[in-house]
Tab-separated table of C-alpha atoms in Angstrom:
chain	number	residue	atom	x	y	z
A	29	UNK	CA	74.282	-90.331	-24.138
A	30	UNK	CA	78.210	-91.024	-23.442
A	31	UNK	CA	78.774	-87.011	-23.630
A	32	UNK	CA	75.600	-87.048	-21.203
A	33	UNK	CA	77.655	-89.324	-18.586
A	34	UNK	CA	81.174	-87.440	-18.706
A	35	UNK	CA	79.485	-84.025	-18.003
A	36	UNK	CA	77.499	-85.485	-15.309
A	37	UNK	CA	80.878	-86.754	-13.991
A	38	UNK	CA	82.894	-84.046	-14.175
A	39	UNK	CA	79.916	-81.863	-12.442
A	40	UNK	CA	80.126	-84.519	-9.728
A	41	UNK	CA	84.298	-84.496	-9.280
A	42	UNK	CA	83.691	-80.813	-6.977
A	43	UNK	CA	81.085	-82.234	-4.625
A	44	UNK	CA	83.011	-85.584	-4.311
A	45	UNK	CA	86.306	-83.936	-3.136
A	46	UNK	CA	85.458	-82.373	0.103
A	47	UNK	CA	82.868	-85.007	0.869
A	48	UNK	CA	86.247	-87.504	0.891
A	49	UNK	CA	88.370	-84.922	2.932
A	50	UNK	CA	85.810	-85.613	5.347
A	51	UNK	CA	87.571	-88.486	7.234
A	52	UNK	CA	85.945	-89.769	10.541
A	53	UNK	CA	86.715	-87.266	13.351
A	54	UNK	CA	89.561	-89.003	14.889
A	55	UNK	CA	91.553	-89.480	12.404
A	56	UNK	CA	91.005	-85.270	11.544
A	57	UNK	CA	92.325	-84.178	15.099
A	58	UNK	CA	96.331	-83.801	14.440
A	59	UNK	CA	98.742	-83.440	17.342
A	60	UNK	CA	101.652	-81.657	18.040
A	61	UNK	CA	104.278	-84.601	18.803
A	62	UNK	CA	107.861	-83.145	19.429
A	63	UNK	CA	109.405	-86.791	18.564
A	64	UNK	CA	107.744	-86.506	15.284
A	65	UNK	CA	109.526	-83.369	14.220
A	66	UNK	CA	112.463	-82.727	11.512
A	67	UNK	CA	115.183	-80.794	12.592
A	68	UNK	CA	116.740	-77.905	10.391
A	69	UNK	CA	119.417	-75.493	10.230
A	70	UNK	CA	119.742	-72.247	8.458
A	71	UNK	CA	116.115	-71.756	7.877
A	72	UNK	CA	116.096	-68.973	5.461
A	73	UNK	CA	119.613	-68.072	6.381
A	74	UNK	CA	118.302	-68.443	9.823
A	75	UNK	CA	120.868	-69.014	12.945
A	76	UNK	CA	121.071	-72.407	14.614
A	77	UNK	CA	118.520	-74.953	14.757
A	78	UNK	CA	114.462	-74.927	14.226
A	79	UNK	CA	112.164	-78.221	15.030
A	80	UNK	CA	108.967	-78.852	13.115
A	81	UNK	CA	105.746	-80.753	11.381
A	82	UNK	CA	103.607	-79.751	8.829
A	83	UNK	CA	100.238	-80.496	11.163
A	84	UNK	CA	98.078	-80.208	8.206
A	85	UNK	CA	99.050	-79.495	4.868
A	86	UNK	CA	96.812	-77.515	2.187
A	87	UNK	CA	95.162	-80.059	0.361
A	88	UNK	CA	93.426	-80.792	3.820
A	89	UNK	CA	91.668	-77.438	3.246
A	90	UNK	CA	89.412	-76.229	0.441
A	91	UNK	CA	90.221	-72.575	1.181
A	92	UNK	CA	93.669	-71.269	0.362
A	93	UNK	CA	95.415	-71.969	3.075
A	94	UNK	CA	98.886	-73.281	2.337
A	95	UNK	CA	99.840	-74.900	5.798
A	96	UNK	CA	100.133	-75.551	9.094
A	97	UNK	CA	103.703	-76.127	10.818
A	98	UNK	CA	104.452	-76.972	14.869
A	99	UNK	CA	107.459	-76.881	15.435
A	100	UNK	CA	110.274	-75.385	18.276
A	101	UNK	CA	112.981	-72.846	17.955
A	102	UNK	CA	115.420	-73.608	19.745
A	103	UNK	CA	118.071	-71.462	21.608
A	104	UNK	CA	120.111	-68.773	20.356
A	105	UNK	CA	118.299	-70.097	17.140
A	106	UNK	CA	115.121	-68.526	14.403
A	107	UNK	CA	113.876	-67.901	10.557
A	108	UNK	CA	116.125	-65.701	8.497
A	109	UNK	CA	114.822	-62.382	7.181
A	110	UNK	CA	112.785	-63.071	4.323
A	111	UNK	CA	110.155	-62.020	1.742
A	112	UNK	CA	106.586	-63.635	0.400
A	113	UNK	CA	105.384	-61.614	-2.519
A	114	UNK	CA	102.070	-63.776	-2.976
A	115	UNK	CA	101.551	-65.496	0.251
A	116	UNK	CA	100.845	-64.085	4.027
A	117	UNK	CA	102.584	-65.871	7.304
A	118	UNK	CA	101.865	-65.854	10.830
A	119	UNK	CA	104.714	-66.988	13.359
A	120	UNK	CA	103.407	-68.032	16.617
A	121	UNK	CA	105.252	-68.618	19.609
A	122	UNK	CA	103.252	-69.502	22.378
A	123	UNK	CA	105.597	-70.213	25.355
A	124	UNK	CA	108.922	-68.003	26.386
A	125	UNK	CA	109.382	-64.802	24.265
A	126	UNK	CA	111.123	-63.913	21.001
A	127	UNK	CA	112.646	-61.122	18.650
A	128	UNK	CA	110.817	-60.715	16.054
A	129	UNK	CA	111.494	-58.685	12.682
A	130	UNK	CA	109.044	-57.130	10.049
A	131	UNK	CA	110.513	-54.874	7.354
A	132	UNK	CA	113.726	-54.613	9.383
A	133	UNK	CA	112.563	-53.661	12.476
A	134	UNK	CA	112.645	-56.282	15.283
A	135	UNK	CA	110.823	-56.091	19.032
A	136	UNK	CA	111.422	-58.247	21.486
A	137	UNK	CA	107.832	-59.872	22.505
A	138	UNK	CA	106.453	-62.311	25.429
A	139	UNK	CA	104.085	-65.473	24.629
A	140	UNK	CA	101.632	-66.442	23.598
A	141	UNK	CA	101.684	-64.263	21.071
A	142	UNK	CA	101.817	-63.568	16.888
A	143	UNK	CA	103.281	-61.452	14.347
A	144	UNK	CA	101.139	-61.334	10.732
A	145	UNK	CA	103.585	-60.622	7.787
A	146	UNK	CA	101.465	-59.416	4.769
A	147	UNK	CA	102.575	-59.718	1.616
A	148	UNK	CA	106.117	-58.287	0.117
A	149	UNK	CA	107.039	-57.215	4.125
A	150	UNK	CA	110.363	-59.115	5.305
A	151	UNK	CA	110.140	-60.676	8.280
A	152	UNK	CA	112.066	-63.051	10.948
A	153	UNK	CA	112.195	-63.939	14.401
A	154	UNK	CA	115.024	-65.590	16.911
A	155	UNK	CA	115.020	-67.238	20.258
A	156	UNK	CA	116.885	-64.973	22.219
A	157	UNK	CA	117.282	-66.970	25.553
A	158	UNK	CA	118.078	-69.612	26.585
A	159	UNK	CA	115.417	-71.928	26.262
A	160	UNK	CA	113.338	-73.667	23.463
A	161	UNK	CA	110.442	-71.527	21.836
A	162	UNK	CA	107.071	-73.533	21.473
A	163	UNK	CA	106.083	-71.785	17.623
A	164	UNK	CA	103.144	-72.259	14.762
A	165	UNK	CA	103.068	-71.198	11.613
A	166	UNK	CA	100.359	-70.837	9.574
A	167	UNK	CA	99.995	-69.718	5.658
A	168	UNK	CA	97.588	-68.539	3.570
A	169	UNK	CA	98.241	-67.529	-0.368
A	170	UNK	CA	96.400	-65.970	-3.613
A	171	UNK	CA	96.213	-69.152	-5.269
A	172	UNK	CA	95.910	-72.831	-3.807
A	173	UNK	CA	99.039	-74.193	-3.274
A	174	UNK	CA	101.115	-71.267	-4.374
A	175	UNK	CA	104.393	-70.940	-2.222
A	176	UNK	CA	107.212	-68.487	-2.724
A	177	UNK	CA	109.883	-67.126	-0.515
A	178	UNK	CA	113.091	-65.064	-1.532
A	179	UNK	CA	115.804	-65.322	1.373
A	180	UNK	CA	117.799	-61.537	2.391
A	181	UNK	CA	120.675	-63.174	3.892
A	182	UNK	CA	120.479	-61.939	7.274
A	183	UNK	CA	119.871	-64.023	10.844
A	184	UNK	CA	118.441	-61.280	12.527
A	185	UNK	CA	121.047	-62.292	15.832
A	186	UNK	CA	121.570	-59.258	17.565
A	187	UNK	CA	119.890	-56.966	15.923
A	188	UNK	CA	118.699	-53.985	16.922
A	189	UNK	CA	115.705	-53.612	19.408
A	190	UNK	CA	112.617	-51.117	19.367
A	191	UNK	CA	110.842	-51.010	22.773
A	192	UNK	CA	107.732	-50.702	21.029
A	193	UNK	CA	107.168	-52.539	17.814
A	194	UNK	CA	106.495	-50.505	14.843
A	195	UNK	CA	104.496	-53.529	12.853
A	196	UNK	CA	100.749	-55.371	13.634
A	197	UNK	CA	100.690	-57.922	16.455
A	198	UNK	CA	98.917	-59.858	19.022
A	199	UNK	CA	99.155	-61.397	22.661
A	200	UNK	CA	97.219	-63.908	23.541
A	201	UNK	CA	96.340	-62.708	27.508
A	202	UNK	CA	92.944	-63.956	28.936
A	203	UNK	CA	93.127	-60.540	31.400
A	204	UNK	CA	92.083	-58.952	27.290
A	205	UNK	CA	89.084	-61.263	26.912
A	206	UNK	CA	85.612	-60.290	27.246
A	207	UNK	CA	82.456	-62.321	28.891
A	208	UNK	CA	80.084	-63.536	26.233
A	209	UNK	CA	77.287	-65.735	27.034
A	210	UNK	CA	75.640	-68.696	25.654
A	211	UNK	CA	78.146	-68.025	22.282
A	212	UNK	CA	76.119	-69.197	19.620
A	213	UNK	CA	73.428	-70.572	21.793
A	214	UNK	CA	75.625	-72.795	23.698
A	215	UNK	CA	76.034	-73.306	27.442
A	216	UNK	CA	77.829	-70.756	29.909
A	217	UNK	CA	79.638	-67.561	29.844
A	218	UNK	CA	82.869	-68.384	27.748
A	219	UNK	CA	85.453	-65.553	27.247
A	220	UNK	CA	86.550	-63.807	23.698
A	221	UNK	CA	88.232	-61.797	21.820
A	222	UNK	CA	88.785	-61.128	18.291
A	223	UNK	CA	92.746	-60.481	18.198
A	224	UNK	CA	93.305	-59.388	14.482
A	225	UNK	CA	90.466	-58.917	12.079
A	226	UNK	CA	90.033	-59.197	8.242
A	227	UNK	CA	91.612	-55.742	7.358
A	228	UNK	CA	94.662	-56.938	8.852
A	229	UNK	CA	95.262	-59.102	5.890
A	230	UNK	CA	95.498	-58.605	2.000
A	231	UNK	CA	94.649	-62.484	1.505
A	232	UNK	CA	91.949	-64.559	2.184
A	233	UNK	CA	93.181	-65.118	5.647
A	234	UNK	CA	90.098	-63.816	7.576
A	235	UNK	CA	90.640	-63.587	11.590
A	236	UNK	CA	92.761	-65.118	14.498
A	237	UNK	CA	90.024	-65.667	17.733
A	238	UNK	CA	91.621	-66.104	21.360
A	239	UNK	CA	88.734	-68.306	23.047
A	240	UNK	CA	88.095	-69.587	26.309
A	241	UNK	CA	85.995	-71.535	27.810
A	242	UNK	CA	85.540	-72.197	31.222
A	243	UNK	CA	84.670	-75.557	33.217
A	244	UNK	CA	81.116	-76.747	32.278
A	245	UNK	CA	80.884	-74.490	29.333
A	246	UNK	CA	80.197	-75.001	26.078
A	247	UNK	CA	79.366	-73.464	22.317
A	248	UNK	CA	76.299	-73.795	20.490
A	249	UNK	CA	76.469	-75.318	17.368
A	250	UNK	CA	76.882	-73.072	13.610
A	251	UNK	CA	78.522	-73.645	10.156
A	252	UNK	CA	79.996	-72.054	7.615
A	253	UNK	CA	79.576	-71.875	4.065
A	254	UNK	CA	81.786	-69.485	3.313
A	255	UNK	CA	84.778	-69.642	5.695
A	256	UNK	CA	86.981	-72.697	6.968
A	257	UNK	CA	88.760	-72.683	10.743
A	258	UNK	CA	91.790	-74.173	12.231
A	259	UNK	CA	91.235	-74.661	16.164
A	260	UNK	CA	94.367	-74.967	18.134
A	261	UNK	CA	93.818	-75.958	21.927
A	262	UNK	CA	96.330	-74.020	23.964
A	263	UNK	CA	95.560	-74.824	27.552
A	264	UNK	CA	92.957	-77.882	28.738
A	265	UNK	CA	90.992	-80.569	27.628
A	266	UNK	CA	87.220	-80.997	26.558
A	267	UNK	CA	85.111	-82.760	23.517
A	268	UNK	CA	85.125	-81.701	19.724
A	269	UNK	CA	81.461	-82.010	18.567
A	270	UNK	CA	81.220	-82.003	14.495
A	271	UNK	CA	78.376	-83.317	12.141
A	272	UNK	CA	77.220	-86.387	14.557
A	273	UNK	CA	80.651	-87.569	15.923
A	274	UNK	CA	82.729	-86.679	19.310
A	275	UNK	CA	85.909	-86.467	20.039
A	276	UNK	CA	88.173	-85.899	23.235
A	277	UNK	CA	90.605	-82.846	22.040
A	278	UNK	CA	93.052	-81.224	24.573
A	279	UNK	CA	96.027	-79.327	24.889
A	280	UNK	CA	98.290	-79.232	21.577
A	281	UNK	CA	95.595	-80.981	19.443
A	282	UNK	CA	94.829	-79.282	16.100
A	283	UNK	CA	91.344	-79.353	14.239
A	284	UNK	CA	90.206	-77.913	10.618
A	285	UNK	CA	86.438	-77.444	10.365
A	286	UNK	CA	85.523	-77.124	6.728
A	287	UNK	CA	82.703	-75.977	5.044
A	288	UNK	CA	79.410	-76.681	6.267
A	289	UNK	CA	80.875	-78.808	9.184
A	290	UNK	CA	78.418	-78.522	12.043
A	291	UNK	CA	80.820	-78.094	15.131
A	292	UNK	CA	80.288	-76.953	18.972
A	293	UNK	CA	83.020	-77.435	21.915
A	294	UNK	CA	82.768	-78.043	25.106
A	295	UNK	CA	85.101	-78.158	28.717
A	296	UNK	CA	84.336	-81.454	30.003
A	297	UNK	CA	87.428	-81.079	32.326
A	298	UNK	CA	88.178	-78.808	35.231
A	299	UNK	CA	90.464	-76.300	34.327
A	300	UNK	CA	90.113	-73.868	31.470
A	301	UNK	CA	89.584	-75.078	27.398
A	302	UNK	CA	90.995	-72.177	25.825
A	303	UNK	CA	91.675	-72.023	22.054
A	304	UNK	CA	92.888	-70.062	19.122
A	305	UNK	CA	90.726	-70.149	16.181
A	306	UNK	CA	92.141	-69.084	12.312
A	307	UNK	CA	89.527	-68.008	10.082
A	308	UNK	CA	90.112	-68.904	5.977
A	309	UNK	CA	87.644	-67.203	3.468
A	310	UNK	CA	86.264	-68.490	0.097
A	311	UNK	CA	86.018	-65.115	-1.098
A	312	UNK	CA	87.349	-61.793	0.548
A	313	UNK	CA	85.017	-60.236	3.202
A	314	UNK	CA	82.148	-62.832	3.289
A	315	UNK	CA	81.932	-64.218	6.810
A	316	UNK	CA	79.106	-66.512	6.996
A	317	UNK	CA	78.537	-67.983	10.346
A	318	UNK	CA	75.046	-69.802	10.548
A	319	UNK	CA	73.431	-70.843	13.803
A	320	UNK	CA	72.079	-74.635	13.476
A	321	UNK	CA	69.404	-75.490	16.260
C-alpha cells in the first residue's frame, strides 16, 4: 500500500506543476517598467551601456524557452559579438534603428524589427545614433534551462556595413499584413502575418506572428496542446480573455499562454491593438491550434 501512495504521488507531481504556474490572470500580465531595469556595461564585450528585466523567466514556461528580457540600448551602446552553441536568440528593437551583426556581417536596420541567431552563428547589435533603442530578447534552448554563451571580444562599433543584410530577418510594418476575418471565429477583420516560420529555427522555437487588430475587433477563442505563446502588445490597449478571467492589457504588457489555456483578445479601445506573438513547441513541428466554441 505505501509503494501504492508514492507512485500515485510522483504520477501526480507533472499535472500539479503547470496547474500552480497558473496564477490568476493579473498577476500573469508582466510589464515593461524602465525604472525597474538593471543597468550594465560591457555586455558580452559590448560598448557602453544596456538597460534591462528579465519579464518572464523560464520556469514560467513549460516549453523550453529560456527567457524573456526588456530592456534599452542606449546610445553609441549594444551586445558584443558572441556565440550560443545550444541555445537560439532573437534581439528585438522595436523603436529607432540598429546595426546588427550575424556571423560577422552587420546591416544597419529600422524598427520594429528582429534578427534570429540560430545556433553556433555569432551575432551582435549597437545603437548607432543618438538615441535610446527600445529592445527584447527572447531565448529558446535544447534543454530546459540550458544557457551558454562564449564572448569573441569584439563591440561591433564601427564596423563595416552591408546595404543589404546577408542573414534572416524581419520588420514589423502593418503596410506587410494581410486581412483575415473572423480569425479563429472571432469578431472583425484583424490583420496578419506570419513573419518567420518554423524552418527558420533549429530549436523548438516555432514562429514570431505580427498581429493587428483593429477597433471593435476581436479573436475567437483556441488552445494549444502542443505549443506555448508569448504576446507582446506593441501599440494600443484592449482585454486579455483566458480560461474564465479578463484582463485590461495594453501597450508594453507581456502575456505567456500555456498549454491548454483558452485565450481570445480583443480592441476595446480606439486605436489599433497590435501584437507580436512567439510560438514555443513541445516537440519539433507539431503545431496544434484547436478552435474552442
Amino acid at each position: 500500500m505505501k509503494r501504492f501512495w508514492i507512485t500515485l504521488l510522483l504520477l501526480a507531481v507533472p499535472l500539479a506543476v503547470p496547474l500552480a504556474a497558473r496564477d490568476p490572470l493579473a498577476k500573469r500580465i508582466v510589464h515593461a517598467q524602465p525604472e525597474t531595469y538593471r543597468v550594465l556595461t560591457g555586455v558580452h564585450a559590448g560598448a557602453g551601456e544596456v538597460r534591462f528585466t528579465t519579464l518572464l523567466p523560464g520556469s514560467a514556461f513549460s516549453s523550453n524557452m529560456l527567457f524573456v528580457h526588456r530592456g534599452e540600448i542606449q546610445p553609441k551602446s549594444g551586445i558584443g559579438h558572441h556565440v550560443h552553441s545550444h541555445m537560439e536568440e532573437m534581439f528585438f528593437i522595436l523603436d529607432n534603428e540598429a546595426q546588427f551583426t550575424i556571423n560577422g556581417r552587420t546591416s544597419q536596420i529600422e524598427g520594429p524589427a528582429s534578427v534570429p541567431c540560430r545556433m553556433s552563428n555569432s551575432h551582435a547589435i549597437y545603437n548607432h545614433t543618438d538615441r535610446p533603442t527600445q529592445w527584447m530578447n527572447i531565448a529558446v534552448s535544447t534543454r530546459k534551462g540550458k544557457y551558454d554563451a562564449f564572448d569573441l571580444g569584439d563591440d561591433r562599433a564601427g564596423a563595416p556595413l552591408d546595404r543589404i543584410p546577408v542573414f534572416i530577418s524581419a520588420r514589423y510594418d502593418k503596410s506587410l499584413l494581410k486581412p483575415v476575418e473572423n480569425l479563429a471565429g472571432g469578431r472583425g477583420t484583424v490583420l496578419y502575418r506570419r513573419a518567420l516560420a518554423p524552418e527558420v529555427f533549429y530549436t523548438t522555437w516555432s514562429y514570431v506572428d505580427h498581429l493587428v487588430l483593429p477597433s471593435g475587433t476581436s479573436t475567437g477563442k483556441k488552445k494549444h496542446q502542443g505549443v506555448e505563446e508569448f504576446y507582446y502588445v506593441l501599440n494600443g490597449s484592449g482585454a486579455a480573455h483566458v480560461n474564465d478571467e479578463t484582463v485590461p492589457f495594453g501597450k508594453d504588457d507581456g502575456l505567456a499562454v500555456l498549454l491548454n489555456d483558452v485565450h481570445s483578445f480583443e480592441n476595446t479601445g480606439e486605436s489599433d491593438l497590435e501584437f507580436l506573438i512567439v510560438g514555443v513547441a513541445i516537440e519539433k513541428w507539431k503545431l496544434d491550434p484547436v478552435a474552442e466554441k
